């Protein structure tokens, strides 16, 4: 298992995080479509962290047990999300499209976990398995 | 980054060559509208062949460029969407009412624009 983190403070870091994730996904053996799903998911989460969380970190881990896959953790120390259920419903948005980003990300990945609360920041963990 | 906007006949053509930042996209939106006004272009082609991903922000911006261009009387066609990008965009489940045209490549995109503009002329003459 390898682990690497990248800070996301501005919109250019979002591009770096995408490239970083795509490289790892490609080396792990994910196909073009899954690379696209993973990269898009990273982009959505990193943008949430930059726009809503005032910046954060994206950590990417490779999982090489019996099951191989990729894990991405996006953490920010922003104001947090008051109503996670509502945020995951889709249409919900405070600054242009947070809801779509979160609910869409969940659909693109195999696993999706979120912890957030007012004043606690937001941590989203997503996984994609190699079949 | 300055994204070049080319003009051929009545059409403006934009071809993305690199990954774009949010700021690049917003700047482009303003530049395109200025160009449409200046050149009186009838059609706008946006070539995204080189984009490996289109996330929700990019999709919304592309959609808004086409909506704004439509208000100025210009039709937009997006060309070169990669299959993986199309698949991911649908899975993302964006609530966008796409009002733009799409085509597989630049040549087909320009043909589509020509036909679409021609057919409108015929309707107008009837």
PDB file of N, CA and C in Angstrom, chain A residues 11-12 14-15 18-19 22 32-33 35-37 39-40 43-44 47 51 89-92 95-97 100-101 103-105 107-108, chain B residues 1 19-26 51-58 60 82-95:
ATOM      1  N   UNK A  11      -7.708  26.731  -7.430  1.00  0.00           N
ATOM      2  CA  UNK A  11      -8.240  25.977  -8.578  1.00  0.00           C
ATOM      3  C   UNK A  11      -7.141  25.274  -9.379  1.00  0.00           C
ATOM      4  N   UNK A  12      -5.913  25.785  -9.310  1.00  0.00           N
ATOM      5  CA  UNK A  12      -4.827  25.116 -10.039  1.00  0.00           C
ATOM      6  C   UNK A  12      -4.447  23.798  -9.346  1.00  0.00           C
ATOM      7  N   UNK A  14      -6.583  21.909  -8.056  1.00  0.00           N
ATOM      8  CA  UNK A  14      -7.606  20.935  -8.470  1.00  0.00           C
ATOM      9  C   UNK A  14      -7.093  20.175  -9.698  1.00  0.00           C
ATOM     10  N   UNK A  15      -6.482  20.927 -10.619  1.00  0.00           N
ATOM     11  CA  UNK A  15      -5.931  20.299 -11.833  1.00  0.00           C
ATOM     12  C   UNK A  15      -4.793  19.348 -11.455  1.00  0.00           C
ATOM     13  N   UNK A  18      -6.160  16.150  -9.958  1.00  0.00           N
ATOM     14  CA  UNK A  18      -6.719  15.281 -11.002  1.00  0.00           C
ATOM     15  C   UNK A  18      -5.616  14.483 -11.696  1.00  0.00           C
ATOM     16  N   UNK A  19      -4.537  15.188 -12.077  1.00  0.00           N
ATOM     17  CA  UNK A  19      -3.427  14.543 -12.787  1.00  0.00           C
ATOM     18  C   UNK A  19      -2.762  13.492 -11.915  1.00  0.00           C
ATOM     19  N   UNK A  22      -5.121  10.505 -11.684  1.00  0.00           N
ATOM     20  CA  UNK A  22      -5.183   9.740 -12.938  1.00  0.00           C
ATOM     21  C   UNK A  22      -3.933   8.877 -13.111  1.00  0.00           C
ATOM     22  N   UNK A  32      -9.656   3.014 -19.160  1.00  0.00           N
ATOM     23  CA  UNK A  32      -9.880   4.429 -19.492  1.00  0.00           C
ATOM     24  C   UNK A  32     -11.154   4.986 -18.836  1.00  0.00           C
ATOM     25  N   UNK A  33     -12.229   4.186 -18.847  1.00  0.00           N
ATOM     26  CA  UNK A  33     -13.494   4.682 -18.292  1.00  0.00           C
ATOM     27  C   UNK A  33     -13.387   4.868 -16.780  1.00  0.00           C
ATOM     28  N   UNK A  35     -10.629   5.334 -15.100  1.00  0.00           N
ATOM     29  CA  UNK A  35      -9.709   6.463 -14.870  1.00  0.00           C
ATOM     30  C   UNK A  35     -10.487   7.773 -14.943  1.00  0.00           C
ATOM     31  N   UNK A  36     -11.398   7.833 -15.901  1.00  0.00           N
ATOM     32  CA  UNK A  36     -12.201   9.043 -16.089  1.00  0.00           C
ATOM     33  C   UNK A  36     -13.134   9.251 -14.893  1.00  0.00           C
ATOM     34  N   UNK A  37     -13.761   8.146 -14.427  1.00  0.00           N
ATOM     35  CA  UNK A  37     -14.648   8.249 -13.253  1.00  0.00           C
ATOM     36  C   UNK A  37     -13.873   8.730 -12.029  1.00  0.00           C
ATOM     37  N   UNK A  39     -10.932  10.285 -11.862  1.00  0.00           N
ATOM     38  CA  UNK A  39     -10.419  11.645 -12.020  1.00  0.00           C
ATOM     39  C   UNK A  39     -11.536  12.671 -11.833  1.00  0.00           C
ATOM     40  N   UNK A  40     -12.713  12.358 -12.361  1.00  0.00           N
ATOM     41  CA  UNK A  40     -13.842  13.280 -12.221  1.00  0.00           C
ATOM     42  C   UNK A  40     -14.250  13.391 -10.756  1.00  0.00           C
ATOM     43  N   UNK A  43     -11.909  15.555  -8.933  1.00  0.00           N
ATOM     44  CA  UNK A  43     -12.143  16.943  -9.308  1.00  0.00           C
ATOM     45  C   UNK A  43     -13.319  17.536  -8.527  1.00  0.00           C
ATOM     46  N   UNK A  44     -14.396  16.758  -8.408  1.00  0.00           N
ATOM     47  CA  UNK A  44     -15.584  17.228  -7.676  1.00  0.00           C
ATOM     48  C   UNK A  44     -15.240  17.466  -6.196  1.00  0.00           C
ATOM     49  N   UNK A  47     -12.760  20.358  -5.679  1.00  0.00           N
ATOM     50  CA  UNK A  47     -13.402  21.657  -5.868  1.00  0.00           C
ATOM     51  C   UNK A  47     -14.256  22.007  -4.648  1.00  0.00           C
ATOM     52  N   UNK A  51     -13.696  25.418  -2.750  1.00  0.00           N
ATOM     53  CA  UNK A  51     -14.748  26.435  -2.778  1.00  0.00           C
ATOM     54  C   UNK A  51     -15.463  26.555  -1.429  1.00  0.00           C
ATOM     55  N   UNK A  89     -28.738  14.562  -1.697  1.00  0.00           N
ATOM     56  CA  UNK A  89     -29.926  14.376  -2.528  1.00  0.00           C
ATOM     57  C   UNK A  89     -29.722  14.861  -3.957  1.00  0.00           C
ATOM     58  N   UNK A  90     -28.813  15.790  -4.140  1.00  0.00           N
ATOM     59  CA  UNK A  90     -28.538  16.200  -5.519  1.00  0.00           C
ATOM     60  C   UNK A  90     -28.766  17.664  -5.779  1.00  0.00           C
ATOM     61  N   UNK A  91     -30.004  18.095  -5.734  1.00  0.00           N
ATOM     62  CA  UNK A  91     -30.308  19.476  -6.129  1.00  0.00           C
ATOM     63  C   UNK A  91     -29.757  20.518  -5.171  1.00  0.00           C
ATOM     64  N   UNK A  92     -29.459  20.073  -3.962  1.00  0.00           N
ATOM     65  CA  UNK A  92     -28.985  20.991  -2.920  1.00  0.00           C
ATOM     66  C   UNK A  92     -27.690  21.687  -3.319  1.00  0.00           C
ATOM     67  N   UNK A  95     -23.165  26.972  -2.902  1.00  0.00           N
ATOM     68  CA  UNK A  95     -22.373  27.787  -3.823  1.00  0.00           C
ATOM     69  C   UNK A  95     -22.254  27.027  -5.133  1.00  0.00           C
ATOM     70  N   UNK A  96     -23.269  27.112  -5.942  1.00  0.00           N
ATOM     71  CA  UNK A  96     -23.220  26.541  -7.275  1.00  0.00           C
ATOM     72  C   UNK A  96     -22.781  25.094  -7.365  1.00  0.00           C
ATOM     73  N   UNK A  97     -23.600  24.186  -6.871  1.00  0.00           N
ATOM     74  CA  UNK A  97     -23.416  22.803  -7.284  1.00  0.00           C
ATOM     75  C   UNK A  97     -22.709  21.831  -6.355  1.00  0.00           C
ATOM     76  N   UNK A 100     -24.717  18.349  -6.490  1.00  0.00           N
ATOM     77  CA  UNK A 100     -24.464  17.535  -7.669  1.00  0.00           C
ATOM     78  C   UNK A 100     -23.102  16.873  -7.537  1.00  0.00           C
ATOM     79  N   UNK A 101     -22.125  17.636  -7.075  1.00  0.00           N
ATOM     80  CA  UNK A 101     -20.768  17.122  -6.929  1.00  0.00           C
ATOM     81  C   UNK A 101     -20.742  15.901  -6.023  1.00  0.00           C
ATOM     82  N   UNK A 103     -23.401  13.936  -4.784  1.00  0.00           N
ATOM     83  CA  UNK A 103     -24.239  12.798  -5.181  1.00  0.00           C
ATOM     84  C   UNK A 103     -23.676  12.153  -6.448  1.00  0.00           C
ATOM     85  N   UNK A 104     -23.148  12.977  -7.341  1.00  0.00           N
ATOM     86  CA  UNK A 104     -22.536  12.450  -8.568  1.00  0.00           C
ATOM     87  C   UNK A 104     -21.302  11.618  -8.259  1.00  0.00           C
ATOM     88  N   UNK A 105     -20.476  12.106  -7.338  1.00  0.00           N
ATOM     89  CA  UNK A 105     -19.265  11.389  -6.943  1.00  0.00           C
ATOM     90  C   UNK A 105     -19.614  10.010  -6.394  1.00  0.00           C
ATOM     91  N   UNK A 107     -22.118   8.197  -7.170  1.00  0.00           N
ATOM     92  CA  UNK A 107     -22.510   7.299  -8.270  1.00  0.00           C
ATOM     93  C   UNK A 107     -21.311   6.805  -9.078  1.00  0.00           C
ATOM     94  N   UNK A 108     -20.252   7.610  -9.127  1.00  0.00           N
ATOM     95  CA  UNK A 108     -19.088   7.238  -9.946  1.00  0.00           C
ATOM     96  C   UNK A 108     -18.207   6.191  -9.267  1.00  0.00           C
TER      97      UNK A 108
ATOM     98  N   UNK B   1      -4.373  31.677 -18.819  1.00  0.00           N
ATOM     99  CA  UNK B   1      -4.122  31.105 -20.141  1.00  0.00           C
ATOM    100  C   UNK B   1      -5.035  31.761 -21.164  1.00  0.00           C
ATOM    101  N   UNK B  19      -5.613  21.131 -19.993  1.00  0.00           N
ATOM    102  CA  UNK B  19      -6.558  21.144 -18.884  1.00  0.00           C
ATOM    103  C   UNK B  19      -6.838  22.603 -18.538  1.00  0.00           C
ATOM    104  N   UNK B  20      -8.088  22.909 -18.273  1.00  0.00           N
ATOM    105  CA  UNK B  20      -8.447  24.290 -18.007  1.00  0.00           C
ATOM    106  C   UNK B  20      -8.769  24.510 -16.539  1.00  0.00           C
ATOM    107  N   UNK B  21      -8.355  25.665 -16.039  1.00  0.00           N
ATOM    108  CA  UNK B  21      -8.735  26.019 -14.674  1.00  0.00           C
ATOM    109  C   UNK B  21     -10.116  26.663 -14.724  1.00  0.00           C
ATOM    110  N   UNK B  22     -10.757  26.771 -13.569  1.00  0.00           N
ATOM    111  CA  UNK B  22     -12.082  27.405 -13.498  1.00  0.00           C
ATOM    112  C   UNK B  22     -12.001  28.828 -14.043  1.00  0.00           C
ATOM    113  N   UNK B  23     -10.909  29.498 -13.683  1.00  0.00           N
ATOM    114  CA  UNK B  23     -10.737  30.887 -14.109  1.00  0.00           C
ATOM    115  C   UNK B  23     -10.623  30.976 -15.637  1.00  0.00           C
ATOM    116  N   UNK B  24      -9.856  30.046 -16.234  1.00  0.00           N
ATOM    117  CA  UNK B  24      -9.714  30.025 -17.709  1.00  0.00           C
ATOM    118  C   UNK B  24     -11.077  29.939 -18.372  1.00  0.00           C
ATOM    119  N   UNK B  25     -11.925  29.052 -17.831  1.00  0.00           N
ATOM    120  CA  UNK B  25     -13.246  28.827 -18.422  1.00  0.00           C
ATOM    121  C   UNK B  25     -14.130  30.068 -18.314  1.00  0.00           C
ATOM    122  N   UNK B  26     -14.078  30.711 -17.152  1.00  0.00           N
ATOM    123  CA  UNK B  26     -14.910  31.899 -16.964  1.00  0.00           C
ATOM    124  C   UNK B  26     -14.442  33.039 -17.858  1.00  0.00           C
ATOM    125  N   UNK B  51      -9.827  17.001 -23.908  1.00  0.00           N
ATOM    126  CA  UNK B  51     -10.163  16.950 -22.483  1.00  0.00           C
ATOM    127  C   UNK B  51     -10.414  15.520 -22.020  1.00  0.00           C
ATOM    128  N   UNK B  52      -9.619  15.081 -21.068  1.00  0.00           N
ATOM    129  CA  UNK B  52      -9.745  13.726 -20.535  1.00  0.00           C
ATOM    130  C   UNK B  52     -10.900  13.597 -19.554  1.00  0.00           C
ATOM    131  N   UNK B  53     -11.324  14.718 -18.986  1.00  0.00           N
ATOM    132  CA  UNK B  53     -12.503  14.695 -18.111  1.00  0.00           C
ATOM    133  C   UNK B  53     -13.293  15.992 -18.278  1.00  0.00           C
ATOM    134  N   UNK B  54     -14.582  15.912 -17.999  1.00  0.00           N
ATOM    135  CA  UNK B  54     -15.421  17.110 -17.881  1.00  0.00           C
ATOM    136  C   UNK B  54     -16.186  16.936 -16.576  1.00  0.00           C
ATOM    137  N   UNK B  55     -15.879  17.772 -15.598  1.00  0.00           N
ATOM    138  CA  UNK B  55     -16.592  17.631 -14.324  1.00  0.00           C
ATOM    139  C   UNK B  55     -17.823  18.536 -14.310  1.00  0.00           C
ATOM    140  N   UNK B  56     -18.539  18.567 -13.179  1.00  0.00           N
ATOM    141  CA  UNK B  56     -19.822  19.279 -13.165  1.00  0.00           C
ATOM    142  C   UNK B  56     -19.635  20.772 -13.408  1.00  0.00           C
ATOM    143  N   UNK B  57     -18.546  21.327 -12.919  1.00  0.00           N
ATOM    144  CA  UNK B  57     -18.322  22.759 -13.133  1.00  0.00           C
ATOM    145  C   UNK B  57     -18.094  23.066 -14.611  1.00  0.00           C
ATOM    146  N   UNK B  58     -17.239  22.250 -15.254  1.00  0.00           N
ATOM    147  CA  UNK B  58     -16.965  22.473 -16.685  1.00  0.00           C
ATOM    148  C   UNK B  58     -18.245  22.309 -17.497  1.00  0.00           C
ATOM    149  N   UNK B  60     -21.344  22.697 -16.562  1.00  0.00           N
ATOM    150  CA  UNK B  60     -22.247  23.844 -16.367  1.00  0.00           C
ATOM    151  C   UNK B  60     -21.753  25.061 -17.135  1.00  0.00           C
ATOM    152  N   UNK B  82     -15.078  12.607 -25.599  1.00  0.00           N
ATOM    153  CA  UNK B  82     -14.547  11.249 -25.522  1.00  0.00           C
ATOM    154  C   UNK B  82     -15.613  10.311 -24.956  1.00  0.00           C
ATOM    155  N   UNK B  83     -15.662   9.050 -25.427  1.00  0.00           N
ATOM    156  CA  UNK B  83     -16.660   8.112 -24.910  1.00  0.00           C
ATOM    157  C   UNK B  83     -16.658   8.014 -23.375  1.00  0.00           C
ATOM    158  N   UNK B  84     -15.484   7.945 -22.775  1.00  0.00           N
ATOM    159  CA  UNK B  84     -15.420   7.825 -21.307  1.00  0.00           C
ATOM    160  C   UNK B  84     -15.988   9.080 -20.638  1.00  0.00           C
ATOM    161  N   UNK B  85     -15.780  10.226 -21.274  1.00  0.00           N
ATOM    162  CA  UNK B  85     -16.289  11.488 -20.735  1.00  0.00           C
ATOM    163  C   UNK B  85     -17.817  11.508 -20.808  1.00  0.00           C
ATOM    164  N   UNK B  86     -18.362  11.036 -21.948  1.00  0.00           N
ATOM    165  CA  UNK B  86     -19.822  10.988 -22.115  1.00  0.00           C
ATOM    166  C   UNK B  86     -20.435  10.095 -21.043  1.00  0.00           C
ATOM    167  N   UNK B  87     -19.818   8.934 -20.855  1.00  0.00           N
ATOM    168  CA  UNK B  87     -20.315   7.972 -19.866  1.00  0.00           C
ATOM    169  C   UNK B  87     -20.310   8.580 -18.457  1.00  0.00           C
ATOM    170  N   UNK B  88     -19.193   9.200 -18.111  1.00  0.00           N
ATOM    171  CA  UNK B  88     -19.051   9.778 -16.769  1.00  0.00           C
ATOM    172  C   UNK B  88     -20.032  10.929 -16.556  1.00  0.00           C
ATOM    173  N   UNK B  89     -20.218  11.747 -17.583  1.00  0.00           N
ATOM    174  CA  UNK B  89     -21.137  12.890 -17.469  1.00  0.00           C
ATOM    175  C   UNK B  89     -22.564  12.420 -17.190  1.00  0.00           C
ATOM    176  N   UNK B  90     -22.967  11.345 -17.868  1.00  0.00           N
ATOM    177  CA  UNK B  90     -24.320  10.825 -17.654  1.00  0.00           C
ATOM    178  C   UNK B  90     -24.434  10.240 -16.247  1.00  0.00           C
ATOM    179  N   UNK B  91     -23.401   9.510 -15.818  1.00  0.00           N
ATOM    180  CA  UNK B  91     -23.428   8.930 -14.466  1.00  0.00           C
ATOM    181  C   UNK B  91     -23.449   9.996 -13.368  1.00  0.00           C
ATOM    182  N   UNK B  92     -22.772  11.105 -13.637  1.00  0.00           N
ATOM    183  CA  UNK B  92     -22.764  12.206 -12.658  1.00  0.00           C
ATOM    184  C   UNK B  92     -24.185  12.702 -12.402  1.00  0.00           C
ATOM    185  N   UNK B  93     -25.042  12.552 -13.423  1.00  0.00           N
ATOM    186  CA  UNK B  93     -26.444  12.917 -13.248  1.00  0.00           C
ATOM    187  C   UNK B  93     -26.680  14.412 -13.141  1.00  0.00           C
ATOM    188  N   UNK B  94     -26.010  15.170 -13.985  1.00  0.00           N
ATOM    189  CA  UNK B  94     -26.158  16.627 -13.932  1.00  0.00           C
ATOM    190  C   UNK B  94     -27.567  17.031 -14.316  1.00  0.00           C
ATOM    191  N   UNK B  95     -28.087  17.994 -13.600  1.00  0.00           N
ATOM    192  CA  UNK B  95     -29.410  18.501 -13.956  1.00  0.00           C
ATOM    193  C   UNK B  95     -29.244  19.693 -14.886  1.00  0.00           C
TER     194      UNK B  95
END
